[in-house]
């Protein structure tokens, strides 16, 4: 979809997208149950009355060969027509898209939008026989905690030899070797003592970055997977935190490196000591220094080799594996986030990533069918998200990055997440194009549960990226209203800043409440309440309605509810949408932002104020 101008100015064209046909995988268009192989699934397409289609066909792909299925006209009124096609689920993942036969040619409709040309299959809609993420993720608000920087319990922990003890109120280094060893002393009992803050904010799921012993504060260089780091309180502290979290009807998710260990890991030590040992088969070896393969060529992170069957048994396969053990009592984790999941099992000619993801999912399902499996993948994760392995991905590509380019402070010097350039400032059309480009490569059941983030422990802070607190609220407004699972990094809710991932790992300023941005905190609380009170924002489909340089608007819809969301980074001309989107004899109900829609005879007028977020219930 190419809409509007790329100039970024408020005088750029406003694109109205509601006059385009639409389909997504939500309940309005597709039955919300997992189909069986061989089943026929009715899929529905909405076509506005302004279109001039002579017929609608659905192109499916069966055993890698396309087939055309006719769609029947199911219903119509003065505003739109609904077509239904019966799609056979012949393969575990069945792709399809619509063809509109029109005077003078045809157009294709896929996940990226409408196209008056031929297109690839990459963005086709998908039906999958693989079960979706657990239902509780529909309602979840996830809170990421970097344990060393969240809260100290007061328990005595002697700093290890590698650590540089650092006062709690001292800012962390943004660059350099010291970033991995600045030790602030946060621990798991400290997190347990702060659960009231999480409940007050409204989050219900805690995601902990790694908790295994290591030689760094980030702990992605584990020295064992058999126990919890004593610096964090050890096994008993994790068991206690888990019990306290679950007593509050919250959930707890761990973080693990299936791709590598630390160079100090007990397996690697045995491998170095005895090249004939079983553990020696767990790693990749080479002639060049240092003699083994490290993740990203970093010697402290030797890469695991999943050609070794015993490694799979110890790490990922079965209840006695590392993955399985921490899902069982007394720890009872509710799932795992897998670090650099896209690289796990991939090296040279080896590519075991999908098999590893499926094995982890099977292990987790046998212990706790409601456990969630989330991958870390910074770029195009589509090929890894068929639905049979990772339930969802940390959604940098389809959410974080495009949102940053729309809201970034124009004068920022910040680098753009691995690209050797500053974060570019782009208009609303570029943001929407990018979101649709990446979002269209995965099944809807994955889109609906992707972990959307404004930032994480690996990125600059959103407050630093956008600068203006008003734009933080706009960013948060999108976080809590687009499809997916909202994830916030501890401290974002109070306006913590940081120019890099390491520099953004700021200790929570519990002793300095005067430093908290209370406006941001209250905005987060209100937006979380809004999401919880509105089923359409948790489970609804999504139709882009208006795209302008400085504002975007979209609809979230279920069978029983329609919500309009408008986000503006600054003043813009405003726009009109069709009056029939509002329920007959009803008035728009403002749910957030306080502005009014003007109801005309045939249109609803969206005000052009900004920056800000407005949300209305229309049906």
Coordinates of C-alpha atoms in Angstrom, one line a residue:
X1 CA 0.0 0.0 0.0
X2 CA 1.4 3.3 -1.0
X3 CA -0.5 6.2 0.4
X4 CA 0.1 9.9 0.8
X5 CA 3.4 11.8 0.6
X6 CA 6.8 10.9 2.1
X7 CA 7.4 14.6 2.8
X8 CA 6.4 14.4 6.4
X9 CA 4.6 17.7 6.4
X10 CA 1.1 18.4 7.7
X11 CA 0.0 19.5 4.2
X12 CA 0.7 16.0 2.7
X13 CA -2.4 14.2 1.4
X14 CA -4.7 12.3 3.7
X15 CA -5.4 8.8 2.4
X16 CA -8.8 7.2 3.1
X17 CA -8.5 3.4 3.2
X18 CA -12.0 2.4 4.1
X19 CA -13.0 2.4 0.5
X20 CA -10.7 -0.6 -0.1
X21 CA -11.8 -4.3 0.3
X22 CA -10.6 -5.9 3.6
X23 CA -9.9 -9.2 5.2
X24 CA -7.9 -10.4 8.2
X25 CA -7.8 -13.5 10.3
X26 CA -10.0 -12.1 13.2
X27 CA -13.4 -13.4 14.2
X28 CA -15.3 -11.1 11.8
X29 CA -13.7 -12.9 8.8
X30 CA -12.5 -16.4 9.9
X31 CA -13.9 -18.8 12.4
X32 CA -11.8 -18.6 15.6
X33 CA -10.9 -22.2 16.1
X34 CA -8.0 -24.3 14.9
X35 CA -9.0 -26.2 11.8
X36 CA -8.1 -29.8 11.2
X37 CA -6.1 -30.9 8.2
X38 CA -8.6 -31.6 5.4
X39 CA -11.3 -29.3 6.9
X40 CA -13.0 -26.7 4.7
X41 CA -13.0 -23.2 6.3
X42 CA -15.3 -20.4 5.2
X43 CA -13.5 -17.1 4.9
X44 CA -15.2 -13.8 4.4
X45 CA -14.3 -10.6 2.5
X46 CA -15.7 -7.1 2.9
X47 CA -16.0 -5.1 -0.3
X48 CA -17.1 -1.5 -0.1
X49 CA -20.0 -0.4 -2.4
X50 CA -17.7 1.9 -4.2
X51 CA -15.9 -1.1 -5.8
X52 CA -17.1 -2.3 -9.2
X53 CA -16.2 -6.0 -9.0
X54 CA -17.9 -8.5 -11.3
X55 CA -16.8 -11.4 -9.2
X56 CA -14.5 -12.4 -6.3
X57 CA -12.3 -15.4 -6.4
X58 CA -10.0 -16.8 -3.8
X59 CA -6.6 -18.1 -4.8
X60 CA -5.3 -20.9 -2.6
X61 CA -2.1 -22.8 -2.7
X62 CA -2.3 -26.6 -2.5
X63 CA 0.8 -28.6 -2.5
X64 CA 2.7 -25.6 -3.8
X65 CA 0.3 -25.2 -6.8
X66 CA -2.3 -22.3 -6.9
X67 CA -6.0 -23.0 -7.4
X68 CA -8.9 -20.7 -7.7
X69 CA -12.0 -21.0 -5.5
X70 CA -15.1 -18.9 -6.3
X71 CA -16.5 -16.7 -3.6
X72 CA -20.3 -16.3 -3.3
X73 CA -22.1 -13.1 -2.5
X74 CA -23.4 -13.7 1.0
X75 CA -25.0 -10.4 1.9
X76 CA -25.1 -6.8 0.8
X77 CA -26.5 -3.3 1.8
X78 CA -26.0 0.2 0.5
X79 CA -22.5 0.4 2.0
X80 CA -20.8 -2.9 1.4
X81 CA -21.0 -6.4 0.1
X82 CA -19.8 -9.6 1.9
X83 CA -18.3 -12.6 0.0
X84 CA -17.6 -16.0 1.4
X85 CA -15.3 -18.6 0.0
X86 CA -14.8 -22.2 1.2
X87 CA -11.0 -22.8 1.6
X88 CA -9.8 -26.4 2.0
X89 CA -7.0 -26.7 4.6
X90 CA -5.1 -29.3 2.5
X91 CA -1.7 -28.4 4.0
X92 CA -0.7 -27.5 7.6
X93 CA -0.3 -23.9 6.5
X94 CA -2.7 -22.9 3.7
X95 CA -2.1 -19.6 2.1
X96 CA -4.8 -17.7 0.2
X97 CA -5.7 -14.2 -1.2
X98 CA -8.6 -12.7 -3.0
X99 CA -8.9 -11.7 -6.6
X100 CA -11.4 -9.0 -7.6
X101 CA -12.4 -9.3 -11.2
X102 CA -13.2 -5.8 -12.4
X103 CA -13.9 -4.0 -15.6
X104 CA -10.6 -3.5 -17.4
X105 CA -8.6 -5.9 -15.3
X106 CA -8.3 -7.3 -11.8
X107 CA -6.8 -6.5 -8.4
X108 CA -5.4 -8.8 -5.7
X109 CA -6.1 -8.4 -1.9
X110 CA -3.5 -9.8 0.5
X111 CA -2.2 -8.9 3.9
X112 CA -0.4 -5.8 2.6
X113 CA -3.5 -4.4 1.0
X114 CA -4.8 -4.0 -2.5
X115 CA -2.7 -4.4 -5.7
X116 CA -3.5 -3.7 -9.4
X117 CA -0.6 -5.9 -10.5
X118 CA 0.6 -9.4 -9.9
X119 CA 2.3 -10.1 -6.5
X120 CA 4.3 -12.8 -4.7
X121 CA 2.8 -15.2 -2.2
X122 CA 4.9 -13.8 0.7
X123 CA 2.0 -11.7 2.1
X124 CA -0.9 -14.0 1.5
X125 CA -3.3 -14.7 4.3
X126 CA -2.8 -18.0 6.1
X127 CA -4.8 -20.7 7.8
X128 CA -2.9 -23.0 10.0
X129 CA -3.7 -26.3 11.8
X130 CA -1.2 -25.4 14.6
X131 CA -2.7 -24.3 17.9
X132 CA -2.4 -20.6 18.7
X133 CA -0.7 -19.1 21.7
X134 CA -2.5 -19.7 25.0
X135 CA -5.7 -17.7 25.3
X136 CA -4.5 -15.8 28.4
X137 CA -2.1 -13.9 26.1
X138 CA -5.1 -12.1 24.6
X139 CA -5.5 -10.2 27.8
X140 CA -1.8 -10.0 29.0
X141 CA 0.1 -6.9 29.7
X142 CA 3.8 -7.9 30.0
X143 CA 6.4 -6.1 32.1
X144 CA 10.1 -6.8 31.3
X145 CA 12.5 -6.7 34.3
X146 CA 16.3 -6.7 34.1
X147 CA 16.8 -8.2 37.6
X148 CA 20.1 -6.5 38.5
X149 CA 18.5 -3.0 38.0
X150 CA 14.9 -3.4 39.4
X151 CA 15.0 -3.6 43.2
X152 CA 17.3 -4.7 46.0
X153 CA 15.8 -6.6 48.8
X154 CA 18.5 -5.7 51.4
X155 CA 19.8 -9.3 51.5
X156 CA 23.6 -9.5 51.5
X157 CA 25.2 -10.7 48.3
X158 CA 29.0 -10.5 48.0
X159 CA 30.0 -9.2 44.6
X160 CA 31.9 -11.8 42.5
X161 CA 35.4 -11.2 41.2
X162 CA 34.2 -10.1 37.7
X163 CA 31.7 -7.5 39.0
X164 CA 32.2 -3.7 39.5
X165 CA 29.9 -2.8 42.4
X166 CA 28.0 0.4 41.5
X167 CA 25.8 2.7 43.6
X168 CA 22.1 2.4 42.9
X169 CA 21.7 6.1 42.0
X170 CA 24.6 6.1 39.6
X171 CA 23.7 6.1 35.9
X172 CA 25.0 3.0 34.0
X173 CA 27.5 3.3 31.2
X174 CA 26.1 3.6 27.7
X175 CA 29.1 2.1 25.9
X176 CA 32.2 0.1 26.6
X177 CA 33.3 -3.1 28.3
X178 CA 32.1 -2.0 31.7
X179 CA 28.4 -2.2 30.7
X180 CA 28.4 -6.0 31.3
X181 CA 30.0 -5.9 34.7
X182 CA 28.4 -2.9 36.5
X183 CA 26.8 -4.6 39.4
X184 CA 23.9 -2.8 41.2
X185 CA 22.6 -5.7 43.3
X186 CA 19.0 -6.1 42.3
X187 CA 17.6 -9.5 43.2
X188 CA 14.5 -11.7 43.0
X189 CA 13.3 -10.9 46.6
X190 CA 13.5 -7.3 45.6
X191 CA 11.1 -7.9 42.7
X192 CA 8.8 -9.7 45.0
X193 CA 8.7 -6.7 47.4
X194 CA 7.6 -4.4 44.5
X195 CA 4.7 -6.4 43.1
X196 CA 2.3 -3.8 44.5
X197 CA 3.8 -1.4 41.9
X198 CA 3.1 -3.8 39.1
X199 CA -0.5 -4.3 40.3
X200 CA -1.1 -0.6 40.6
X201 CA 0.2 -0.1 37.0
X202 CA -2.0 -2.9 35.8
X203 CA 0.4 -5.4 34.4
X204 CA -0.2 -9.1 34.9
X205 CA 2.8 -10.9 33.4
X206 CA 6.5 -10.5 34.4
X207 CA 9.2 -11.3 31.9
X208 CA 12.6 -11.7 33.6
X209 CA 15.8 -11.5 31.6
X210 CA 18.2 -14.4 32.5
X211 CA 18.5 -15.6 36.0
X212 CA 21.2 -18.2 35.7
X213 CA 24.7 -17.8 37.2
X214 CA 27.1 -16.0 34.7
X215 CA 30.1 -13.7 34.4
X216 CA 28.0 -10.6 33.6
X217 CA 25.0 -8.7 34.9
X218 CA 23.0 -9.4 31.8
X219 CA 23.5 -13.2 32.3
X220 CA 23.3 -14.2 28.7
X221 CA 26.6 -16.0 29.3
X222 CA 25.3 -18.7 31.6
X223 CA 27.8 -20.8 33.6
X224 CA 25.2 -23.4 34.4
X225 CA 21.5 -24.0 33.6
X226 CA 21.0 -26.1 36.8
X227 CA 20.4 -23.4 39.3
X228 CA 19.4 -19.7 39.8
X229 CA 22.2 -17.3 40.4
X230 CA 22.9 -16.9 44.2
X231 CA 23.4 -13.2 43.5
X232 CA 19.6 -13.1 42.7
X233 CA 18.7 -15.2 45.8
X234 CA 19.1 -18.7 44.3
X235 CA 16.5 -21.3 43.6
X236 CA 14.5 -20.5 46.8
X237 CA 14.1 -16.9 45.7
X238 CA 12.7 -17.9 42.3
X239 CA 10.3 -20.4 43.9
X240 CA 9.2 -17.7 46.3
X241 CA 8.7 -15.1 43.6
X242 CA 6.8 -17.5 41.5
X243 CA 4.5 -18.4 44.3
X244 CA 3.9 -14.7 45.1
X245 CA 3.2 -13.8 41.4
X246 CA 0.8 -16.7 41.0
X247 CA -1.0 -15.8 44.3
X248 CA -1.8 -12.5 42.6
X249 CA -3.1 -14.2 39.5
X250 CA -0.1 -13.0 37.6
X251 CA 2.3 -14.9 35.4
X252 CA 6.1 -15.3 35.2
X253 CA 8.2 -15.9 32.1
X254 CA 11.8 -16.7 31.9
X255 CA 14.6 -15.9 29.4
X256 CA 17.0 -18.5 28.1
X257 CA 19.9 -18.7 25.6
X258 CA 19.4 -21.9 23.6
X259 CA 21.9 -20.6 21.0
X260 CA 25.0 -20.4 23.2
X261 CA 26.4 -20.7 26.7
X262 CA 29.0 -18.7 28.5
X263 CA 32.7 -19.6 28.1
X264 CA 32.5 -20.3 31.9
X265 CA 29.7 -22.8 31.5
X266 CA 30.3 -26.2 33.1
X267 CA 29.6 -28.0 29.8
X268 CA 32.2 -25.9 28.0
X269 CA 34.8 -26.4 30.7
X270 CA 34.4 -30.1 30.4
X271 CA 34.6 -29.8 26.6
X272 CA 37.9 -27.9 26.7
X273 CA 39.3 -30.3 29.3
X274 CA 38.4 -33.4 27.3
X275 CA 37.9 -33.3 23.5
X276 CA 36.5 -36.8 23.7
X277 CA 33.8 -35.9 26.2
X278 CA 30.1 -35.9 25.5
X279 CA 30.1 -32.1 26.1
X280 CA 32.7 -31.6 23.4
X281 CA 30.0 -32.5 20.9
X282 CA 27.8 -29.7 22.2
X283 CA 29.9 -26.9 20.5
X284 CA 31.3 -26.0 17.1
X285 CA 35.1 -26.2 16.8
X286 CA 37.4 -24.5 14.3
X287 CA 41.1 -24.2 13.4
X288 CA 41.1 -20.4 13.7
X289 CA 41.4 -18.7 17.1
X290 CA 40.0 -19.1 19.7
X291 CA 39.4 -22.7 18.4
X292 CA 35.6 -22.7 18.7
X293 CA 32.7 -20.7 17.2
X294 CA 31.3 -17.9 19.3
X295 CA 28.0 -16.1 18.9
X296 CA 28.7 -13.1 16.8
X297 CA 32.3 -14.1 16.9
X298 CA 32.4 -13.2 20.7
X299 CA 34.7 -15.7 22.4
X300 CA 32.8 -15.5 25.7
X301 CA 29.7 -16.9 24.1
X302 CA 30.5 -20.4 22.5
X303 CA 27.7 -21.5 20.2
X304 CA 25.8 -24.7 20.8
X305 CA 25.7 -27.5 18.2
X306 CA 22.3 -29.3 18.0
X307 CA 23.7 -32.1 15.9
X308 CA 24.4 -33.6 19.3
X309 CA 21.4 -35.7 20.4
X310 CA 22.3 -35.6 24.1
X311 CA 22.4 -31.8 23.9
X312 CA 18.8 -31.7 22.7
X313 CA 17.9 -34.0 25.6
X314 CA 19.6 -31.9 28.2
X315 CA 18.6 -28.5 26.9
X316 CA 15.2 -28.7 25.2
X317 CA 13.6 -32.2 25.0
X318 CA 11.5 -33.6 27.7
X319 CA 10.5 -32.7 31.3
X320 CA 14.1 -33.3 32.6
X321 CA 15.6 -30.8 30.2
X322 CA 16.5 -27.2 31.1
X323 CA 13.4 -26.0 29.3
X324 CA 11.2 -28.5 31.1
X325 CA 12.6 -28.3 34.6
X326 CA 11.9 -24.7 35.2
X327 CA 8.3 -25.1 34.1
X328 CA 7.7 -27.6 36.9
X329 CA 7.3 -26.9 40.6
X330 CA 8.6 -25.2 42.5
X331 CA 9.5 -22.7 39.8
X332 CA 6.4 -23.1 37.6
X333 CA 7.4 -20.6 34.9
X334 CA 4.6 -19.8 32.5
X335 CA 6.8 -19.8 29.5
X336 CA 10.1 -18.8 27.9
X337 CA 11.4 -16.0 25.8
X338 CA 14.3 -17.4 23.8
X339 CA 17.3 -15.2 23.2
X340 CA 18.5 -14.9 19.5
X341 CA 16.0 -17.5 18.6
X342 CA 16.6 -16.8 14.9
X343 CA 20.2 -18.0 15.2
X344 CA 19.6 -21.1 17.4
X345 CA 20.5 -24.2 15.5
X346 CA 21.8 -22.2 12.5
X347 CA 25.4 -22.4 11.5
X348 CA 26.9 -22.8 8.0
X349 CA 25.0 -25.8 6.4
X350 CA 23.2 -26.6 9.7
X351 CA 19.6 -25.3 10.0
X352 CA 17.8 -26.9 13.0
X353 CA 15.9 -23.8 14.1
X354 CA 12.4 -25.0 13.2
X355 CA 12.9 -28.4 14.7
X356 CA 14.3 -26.9 17.9
X357 CA 11.3 -24.5 18.2
X358 CA 8.9 -27.4 17.7
X359 CA 10.7 -29.5 20.3
X360 CA 10.6 -26.8 22.9
X361 CA 6.9 -26.2 22.2
X362 CA 6.3 -30.0 22.6
X363 CA 8.3 -30.1 25.9
X364 CA 6.4 -27.1 27.3
X365 CA 3.0 -28.4 26.1
X366 CA 3.5 -31.7 27.9
X367 CA 4.2 -29.9 31.2
X368 CA 1.9 -26.9 30.9
X369 CA -0.3 -26.5 27.8
X370 CA -0.8 -22.9 28.8
X371 CA 2.9 -22.0 28.6
X372 CA 3.9 -19.4 26.0
X373 CA 7.0 -19.6 23.8
X374 CA 8.3 -16.2 22.4
X375 CA 11.3 -15.7 20.1
X376 CA 13.7 -12.9 19.9
X377 CA 14.2 -11.9 16.2
X378 CA 15.1 -8.3 15.4
X379 CA 14.3 -8.3 11.6
X380 CA 12.1 -10.4 9.3
X381 CA 10.9 -13.3 11.4
X382 CA 8.1 -14.3 9.0
X383 CA 9.8 -17.6 7.7
X384 CA 10.2 -18.8 11.3
X385 CA 6.6 -18.1 12.4
X386 CA 4.4 -20.7 10.8
X387 CA 2.7 -21.3 14.1
X388 CA 4.1 -24.7 15.0
X389 CA 7.1 -23.5 17.0
X390 CA 7.4 -20.0 18.5
X391 CA 3.9 -18.7 19.5
X392 CA 5.0 -15.1 18.9
X393 CA 8.1 -12.9 18.4
X394 CA 9.4 -9.7 19.9
X395 CA 7.9 -7.5 17.3
X396 CA 10.7 -5.0 16.5
X397 CA 10.2 -5.2 12.7
X398 CA 6.5 -4.7 12.5
X399 CA 6.0 -2.4 15.4
X400 CA 9.0 -0.9 17.3
X401 CA 11.0 0.2 14.3
X402 CA 8.3 1.8 12.2
X403 CA 6.8 3.5 15.2
X404 CA 10.1 5.0 16.1
X405 CA 10.6 6.4 12.6
X406 CA 7.2 8.2 12.9
X407 CA 7.7 9.6 16.4
X408 CA 11.4 10.1 16.6
X409 CA 12.8 13.5 17.6
X410 CA 14.0 15.0 14.3
X411 CA 17.2 16.1 15.9
X412 CA 18.1 12.7 17.4
X413 CA 21.7 11.4 17.1
X414 CA 20.6 7.9 18.1
X415 CA 21.6 4.9 15.9
X416 CA 18.8 2.9 14.4
X417 CA 19.0 -0.6 15.9
X418 CA 21.9 -2.2 14.0
X419 CA 21.7 0.1 11.0
X420 CA 24.8 2.4 10.7
X421 CA 22.7 5.5 10.5
X422 CA 20.6 7.7 12.7
X423 CA 16.9 6.9 13.2
X424 CA 15.1 8.5 10.2
X425 CA 12.0 10.5 10.6
X426 CA 9.2 9.4 8.3
X427 CA 5.5 10.1 7.8
X428 CA 2.5 8.1 8.7
X429 CA 2.3 6.4 5.3
X430 CA 5.8 5.0 5.7
X431 CA 5.0 3.7 9.2
X432 CA 1.8 2.0 8.1
X433 CA 3.4 0.5 4.9
X434 CA 6.2 -1.0 7.1
X435 CA 3.8 -2.4 9.7
X436 CA 1.7 -4.1 7.0
X437 CA 4.8 -5.3 5.1
X438 CA 6.2 -7.2 8.0
X439 CA 2.9 -8.1 9.7
X440 CA 1.5 -9.8 6.5
X441 CA 4.2 -12.5 6.5
X442 CA 2.8 -14.4 9.5
X443 CA -0.6 -16.0 10.3
X444 CA -3.1 -13.9 12.1
X445 CA -3.0 -16.1 15.2
X446 CA 0.7 -15.0 15.4
X447 CA 0.0 -11.3 14.7
X448 CA -2.6 -11.3 17.4
X449 CA 0.0 -12.3 20.0
X450 CA 3.2 -10.6 18.8
X451 CA 5.1 -8.9 21.6
X452 CA 4.8 -5.2 20.7
X453 CA 7.3 -3.0 22.4
X454 CA 8.3 0.7 22.5
X455 CA 11.8 -0.5 23.5
X456 CA 13.5 -3.2 25.6
X457 CA 16.7 -3.8 27.5
X458 CA 18.5 -3.9 24.1
X459 CA 17.4 -0.5 22.8
X460 CA 17.4 3.2 23.7
X461 CA 14.5 4.3 25.9
X462 CA 11.3 5.5 24.2
X463 CA 11.4 8.8 26.1
X464 CA 14.9 9.4 24.7
X465 CA 13.9 8.4 21.2
X466 CA 10.9 10.8 21.0
X467 CA 11.9 13.5 23.4
X468 CA 8.5 15.0 24.1
X469 CA 6.4 13.4 26.9
X470 CA 3.3 14.0 24.8
X471 CA 4.7 11.7 22.1
X472 CA 5.5 9.1 24.7
X473 CA 1.7 9.0 25.3
X474 CA 1.1 8.7 21.6
X475 CA 3.5 5.8 21.4
X476 CA 1.9 4.1 24.4
X477 CA -1.5 4.7 22.8
X478 CA -0.5 2.6 19.8
X479 CA 1.2 0.0 22.0
X480 CA -2.1 -0.7 23.8
X481 CA -4.5 -0.5 20.8
X482 CA -2.9 -2.3 17.9
X483 CA -3.2 -6.2 17.6
X484 CA -0.6 -8.0 19.7
X485 CA 0.5 -8.3 23.3
X486 CA 1.8 -5.0 24.9
X487 CA 5.2 -5.3 26.5
X488 CA 6.8 -2.5 28.5
X489 CA 10.3 -2.3 29.9
X490 CA 10.5 -1.5 33.6
X491 CA 10.9 2.3 34.0
X492 CA 9.3 3.3 30.7
X493 CA 6.1 4.0 32.7
X494 CA 7.9 6.7 34.7
X495 CA 9.9 8.3 31.9
X496 CA 13.3 6.7 32.4
X497 CA 15.8 7.7 29.7
X498 CA 18.8 6.1 28.0
X499 CA 20.6 6.5 24.7
X500 CA 21.6 2.8 24.2
X501 CA 20.4 -0.5 25.4
X502 CA 23.1 -0.7 28.1
X503 CA 22.6 2.9 29.1
X504 CA 18.8 2.4 29.3
X505 CA 19.2 -0.3 31.9
X506 CA 18.7 2.3 34.6
X507 CA 18.0 1.2 38.2
X508 CA 14.4 2.0 39.2
X509 CA 14.6 5.2 41.2
X510 CA 12.5 3.9 44.1
X511 CA 14.2 6.4 46.5
X512 CA 13.5 9.4 44.2
X513 CA 9.7 9.5 43.5
X514 CA 10.1 13.2 42.6
X515 CA 11.9 12.1 39.5
X516 CA 9.0 10.1 38.2
X517 CA 7.0 11.4 35.3
X518 CA 3.6 11.1 36.8
X519 CA 1.8 12.2 33.6
X520 CA 3.4 9.2 31.8
X521 CA 2.6 6.8 34.6
X522 CA -1.1 7.8 34.7
X523 CA -1.3 7.6 30.9
X524 CA 0.0 4.0 31.0
X525 CA -2.4 3.1 33.8
X526 CA -5.4 4.6 31.9
X527 CA -4.4 2.9 28.6
X528 CA -4.1 -0.4 30.3
X529 CA -7.5 0.0 31.9
X530 CA -8.9 1.0 28.4
X531 CA -7.5 -2.2 26.8
X532 CA -8.8 -4.4 29.6
X533 CA -12.3 -2.8 29.3
X534 CA -12.6 -3.2 25.5
X535 CA -12.7 -6.6 23.9
X536 CA -12.2 -5.1 20.4
X537 CA -8.7 -3.8 21.5
X538 CA -7.7 -7.2 22.8
X539 CA -9.2 -9.6 20.2
X540 CA -10.5 -7.5 17.3
X541 CA -9.4 -7.3 13.7
X542 CA -7.8 -4.2 12.3
X543 CA -8.7 -1.9 9.4
X544 CA -6.6 1.1 8.6
X545 CA -9.1 4.0 8.1
X546 CA -7.0 7.1 7.6
X547 CA -3.3 7.7 6.9
X548 CA -1.8 11.2 6.9
X549 CA 1.7 12.4 7.4
X550 CA 1.1 13.4 11.0
X551 CA -1.8 11.1 12.0
X552 CA -3.2 7.6 11.5
X553 CA -6.6 6.1 12.3
X554 CA -7.8 2.5 12.4
X555 CA -10.7 0.4 13.4
X556 CA -10.6 -2.6 15.8
X557 CA -13.6 -4.8 15.3
X558 CA -15.3 -7.9 16.8
X559 CA -18.8 -9.2 16.2
X560 CA -20.1 -7.1 19.0
X561 CA -17.9 -4.0 19.1
X562 CA -16.2 -1.4 16.9
X563 CA -13.6 1.0 18.2
X564 CA -11.9 3.8 16.4
X565 CA -8.4 4.8 17.3
X566 CA -6.7 8.0 16.2
X567 CA -3.0 8.8 16.9
X568 CA -1.5 12.1 15.9
X569 CA 2.1 13.3 16.3
X570 CA 1.1 16.9 15.8
X571 CA -1.7 19.0 14.4
X572 CA -3.2 17.7 11.1
X573 CA -6.2 18.6 8.9
X574 CA -8.5 16.0 10.4
X575 CA -10.6 13.6 8.3
X576 CA -14.0 12.2 7.7
X577 CA -15.1 8.6 7.8
X578 CA -18.5 7.1 6.8
X579 CA -21.4 7.7 9.2
X580 CA -22.6 4.1 8.8
X581 CA -19.6 2.9 11.0
X582 CA -21.6 4.3 13.9
X583 CA -24.4 2.1 15.3
X584 CA -27.8 3.4 14.3
X585 CA -29.3 5.9 16.8
X586 CA -26.1 5.9 18.8
X587 CA -23.5 8.5 19.7
X588 CA -19.8 8.0 19.6
X589 CA -18.5 7.2 23.1
X590 CA -15.1 8.7 23.8
X591 CA -13.1 6.1 25.7
X592 CA -9.7 8.0 25.8
X593 CA -8.5 11.4 25.0
X594 CA -11.6 13.5 25.6
X595 CA -12.3 14.8 22.1
X596 CA -15.6 14.6 20.3
X597 CA -16.4 13.2 16.9
X598 CA -18.7 15.4 14.8
X599 CA -21.6 13.4 13.6
X600 CA -23.0 14.5 10.2
X601 CA -25.7 13.1 7.9
X602 CA -23.3 10.9 6.1
X603 CA -19.9 11.3 7.8
X604 CA -18.1 11.3 11.1
X605 CA -15.6 14.1 11.4
X606 CA -12.3 13.3 13.2
X607 CA -10.8 16.4 14.8
X608 CA -7.3 17.4 13.7
X609 CA -5.9 18.1 17.1
X610 CA -2.5 16.7 18.2
X611 CA -0.3 15.4 19.5
X612 CA -2.4 12.8 21.3
X613 CA -4.5 9.7 21.1
X614 CA -8.2 9.5 20.9
X615 CA -10.4 6.4 21.2
X616 CA -14.1 6.1 20.5
X617 CA -16.5 3.2 20.7
X618 CA -18.7 3.3 17.6
X619 CA -20.6 0.0 18.0

